[in-house]
Amino acid sequence: MATVIRSLGINGIEGYPLAVEVAIIAGLQATTIVGLGDAAVKEAKDRMEACTEELSFAYPSKKVVVNLSPSDIPKRGAYLDLPMLIGLLVESKQVRPRIEDWQEIACVGGISTTGALVGFNGVLPMAIQAHRMGWKKLIVPLDCANEASLVKGLDIIACETITQVIQFLEGRLHLSPHKTDQDPILRERTSKEGDFLDVVGHDDIMPYLAAAVAGNHNLLLVGIPGAGKTLMARLLPTILPPMNEQEILEVSSIYSIAGELDGHELKTNRPFRCPHYNMSSHALIGGGPQAKPGEVTLAHRGILFLDELPEFGRKTLESLRLPLEDKRVTISRVNQTNRYPSDFMLVAAMNPCPCGYAGTSRCECTPYAIRTYRQRISGPILDRIDMQKYVGRVEFKDGHLMKGNTSSKDLRNSVMEARERQKYRFQKGEEHITTNSQMNSSQLRKYCTLDDDCASLLQRTYERDQLSVRARYKTIKLARTFADIQGSASIERAHLIHALFSRDLEKEISHHA
Amino acid sequence: MHDQTIYWIWLNEMRGITLREKRKLLSSLSSPQNIYHASPSTIIDILETKQGRAGSVAESKRESYGSLWSSRNLANAEAILANNEQHSIHLLSPDHQRYQPIYAADTKAPLVLYYKGRLSPPETPVIGVIGSRASTSYGNLVTKAAVATLVEKGNTVASGLSFGIDALAHQTTLENHGITYAFIPCGLHKAQPASHTELMEQIADTGAVITPYAYGKEALPFRFIGRNDVLATWCDTLLVVEARKRSGSMHTARSALKKGKRVLAVPNSLLEPKSSGTNLLLTEGAKAYYDDQLQFGGCYSSIPTSHPDEEDVIGVLNENPLTTSEIVDMVPDLSLSVMECLTDMELSGKIVFRSDGRWHLVGGL
């Protein structure tokens, strides 16, 4: 009867249970690995042969069939080497596991011909899945043990060599579960990346930044070079609210699969991604032959910052339309189709014109050049950006370097309060959302009632600026966020006015025409 | 008399002979219909009367006129005429009493102009107001003030429907219930630029949109030059507000000077590159435009205010564009909140928030 070893695979950003079945049957000496493995999986055969030799075992001189079940899901990577080798040695009766319930121990890992175990990307989602299914023990290479042991309630057995694994299974070596020194619900590390106190002369725009973060609204900053757009955007992580445990694991899984989990530690800070404008749409959305996650997924639960927005390729920018609305992307390739989450806050920065100085006497652009430049951001994309704010030039009253008036701490406090209010409201209403920007139209009607005065003001603006229905909804959501920041139960006129002042770029475009 | 329209269009559209030759044919044969029905030899005789020189050049021309005439037909003209009728486009030809004096006064005036809308009586002076597409607040201010005065005195304001000064001249005329002509560099099937389609329709409601190009002709670079010449021909006086040295406005201005029209240029600092052309025009025979009213707060003393706060805000904005917090600093005792006040003023179109992050008076500095 065939030997079955428990293991795990990765599909999208989630792990799934997998059984490695090894059978040795009558026939000429040959090894077949079935179950839609890629080249790395197939090559395991030679690694196994070399390793059995290295460890002074004998490779079976019959036909070896390895089935990776479920056999209809494509597998890629070398992390199934270890279960295959163990299965082979157990099936050929060269290794006799003696410890209790050894069949319930799962293992994953790559092997090297020297007999050592090799780490791989994506162990975290596997560990999460193992825990979810109530498995108790998981053998992993020491390289990725820290990452795997971030999951509580699952014993991670970290091994350095194949011999250690064999000795452990035979009960000749005792290994206690690996402990990471990192506490998963450890408070976020305090950011050393500056403070909004460094931003001088932009007091007008601070409430808008706080509102954008509080309600998770997309934000576009438009201003002359050197006005401080990039600085402000890069400081936004200092006022982001911390992630909860579920979010931390979700984000860390994504980074684990992408191989970007630095030092195999959990991502406790919200992601802040700032890709260069030279990127392709595949890098942004995800893709490649293996349908890997793109920047929109890596920015999940965090900020995607696109500096110099008009410089991005048109195709790249347009591909943002769906992830911005749906909060997830589906990548289809020949090999597989993956669905990745992409619930991010878009922050973008751009100059008002090609020379960069529109609105000042230095600008030499013709109105036509300015229009063409601004048209690089298509209507549908602009429409999906809740706030477009002009960032003006700062005039220093004297030569001294000044300090700003608003600190990150103050802003963050108002963000946190507003977030709490939103969370409370939506929890009470039994909605599955946490921020205002996620409201759909029925939720909008339920939670954002406008009095007659506000409604008529909105209608006047709506008609004059020819706002789209979506823009109108976004304005109301923003007004709701401003009300939350002020701690007001209803949307007052002042909140709506703030929201109406959040579409500077679109207003100017509609006026110019 | 038989309707000559289709023959005018035919003659105007005909390629292979110059405008000067067309005019020569007209003076000999008096009507385009006669020209159409004339025999090739008559045409050749008229066109070559003064070419005593025998030789290969004259010979080859003789042949080309011959083949030109034998292949003449009215199909193209009929198509244009059909489009004109369908889109209520009117035709101005030299036998039209409104166009006759203009045509006669300028040997380079085109045979035919197309227009939409209605023309004011010939005795109304037509003043061209043109300038840069990238206008500055100074240019905008002068344009608004100048156009308001011109309209008040009963002039028709002509311009080119372009961005910047041109559009502002048209808009200000319409706001003051004056009559304005737009001269465009393409057929009347569209506006140039396309985003001024609505403005073009408004102009045609009370004034006219005029072009030397037939329905369907696109705005190619050489047609801008042709348009400029027609604008220069049609104006009695031309006011150039802002122009760089190398610009379409300069072409129009020089064309008008050549035709002996009165050209006014708005002077500005010699250090201002956007006025380098207008300053240069002053040395080429243009007169300086002068208006001492502008020194006293321009046209803003007359903005109707609905609230005392607005007056204060307009007062400080008249000096300089300001950020919201600067307005709060300078007008500390607002009775409403500053945001309320700005919203009202923005909605009523008095102020606008520009990309320098500051509030500007509309059309102001």
Short mmCIF file of C-alpha atoms in Angstrom, two decimals, chain A residues 208 389 453-462 464-465 467 475 492-504 507 511, chain B residues 306-307 309-310 313 317 324 327-328 334 336-353 359-360 362:
data_model
loop_
_atom_site.label_atom_id
_atom_site.label_comp_id
_atom_site.label_asym_id
_atom_site.label_seq_id
_atom_site.Cartn_x
_atom_site.Cartn_y
_atom_site.Cartn_z
CA TYR A 208 -7.89 66.77 3.85
CA LYS A 389 -6.16 68.80 -3.94
CA ASP A 453 -29.93 72.90 2.94
CA CYS A 454 -27.05 70.51 2.19
CA ALA A 455 -28.98 68.79 -0.56
CA SER A 456 -29.61 72.04 -2.40
CA LEU A 457 -25.97 73.08 -2.03
CA LEU A 458 -24.87 69.73 -3.45
CA GLN A 459 -27.35 70.04 -6.28
CA ARG A 460 -26.06 73.50 -7.22
CA THR A 461 -22.47 72.27 -7.37
CA TYR A 462 -23.51 69.09 -9.12
CA ARG A 464 -22.45 73.64 -12.26
CA ASP A 465 -19.48 71.26 -12.29
CA LEU A 467 -20.31 65.92 -11.65
CA THR A 475 -18.59 63.74 -2.24
CA GLU A 492 -23.62 69.36 8.61
CA ARG A 493 -23.25 72.05 5.99
CA ALA A 494 -19.63 72.67 7.01
CA HIS A 495 -18.72 69.03 6.37
CA LEU A 496 -20.29 69.08 2.94
CA ILE A 497 -18.44 72.29 2.08
CA HIS A 498 -15.15 70.63 3.00
CA ALA A 499 -16.04 67.71 0.78
CA LEU A 500 -16.99 70.02 -2.09
CA PHE A 501 -13.57 71.67 -1.87
CA SER A 502 -11.93 68.29 -2.52
CA ARG A 503 -12.20 68.18 -6.30
CA ASP A 504 -9.95 71.07 -7.32
CA LYS A 507 -13.51 71.69 -11.10
CA HIS A 511 -14.60 75.44 -15.88
CA SER B 306 -24.50 89.84 -1.97
CA HIS B 307 -22.81 89.96 1.40
CA ASP B 309 -17.93 89.59 3.76
CA GLU B 310 -17.63 89.12 0.03
CA VAL B 313 -12.63 89.08 0.42
CA LEU B 317 -8.00 89.17 -3.53
CA THR B 324 -7.55 80.00 2.38
CA ILE B 327 -7.63 85.04 3.60
CA VAL B 328 -8.50 84.17 7.20
CA LEU B 334 -15.80 87.45 8.86
CA LEU B 336 -19.75 83.65 8.32
CA SER B 337 -17.07 80.98 8.29
CA VAL B 338 -14.52 81.56 5.58
CA MET B 339 -15.45 78.29 3.88
CA GLU B 340 -19.11 79.35 3.67
CA CYS B 341 -18.13 82.61 2.14
CA LEU B 342 -15.74 81.04 -0.38
CA THR B 343 -18.31 78.41 -1.37
CA ASP B 344 -20.88 81.07 -2.13
CA MET B 345 -18.44 83.14 -4.11
CA GLU B 346 -17.15 80.13 -6.00
CA LEU B 347 -20.62 78.95 -6.90
CA SER B 348 -21.55 82.39 -8.18
CA GLY B 349 -18.42 82.35 -10.32
CA LYS B 350 -16.59 85.24 -8.69
CA ILE B 351 -13.53 83.36 -7.54
CA VAL B 352 -11.71 80.23 -8.62
CA PHE B 353 -9.18 77.96 -6.92
CA TRP B 359 -7.97 81.75 -4.68
CA HIS B 360 -8.11 84.05 -7.70
CA VAL B 362 -12.23 85.31 -11.98
#
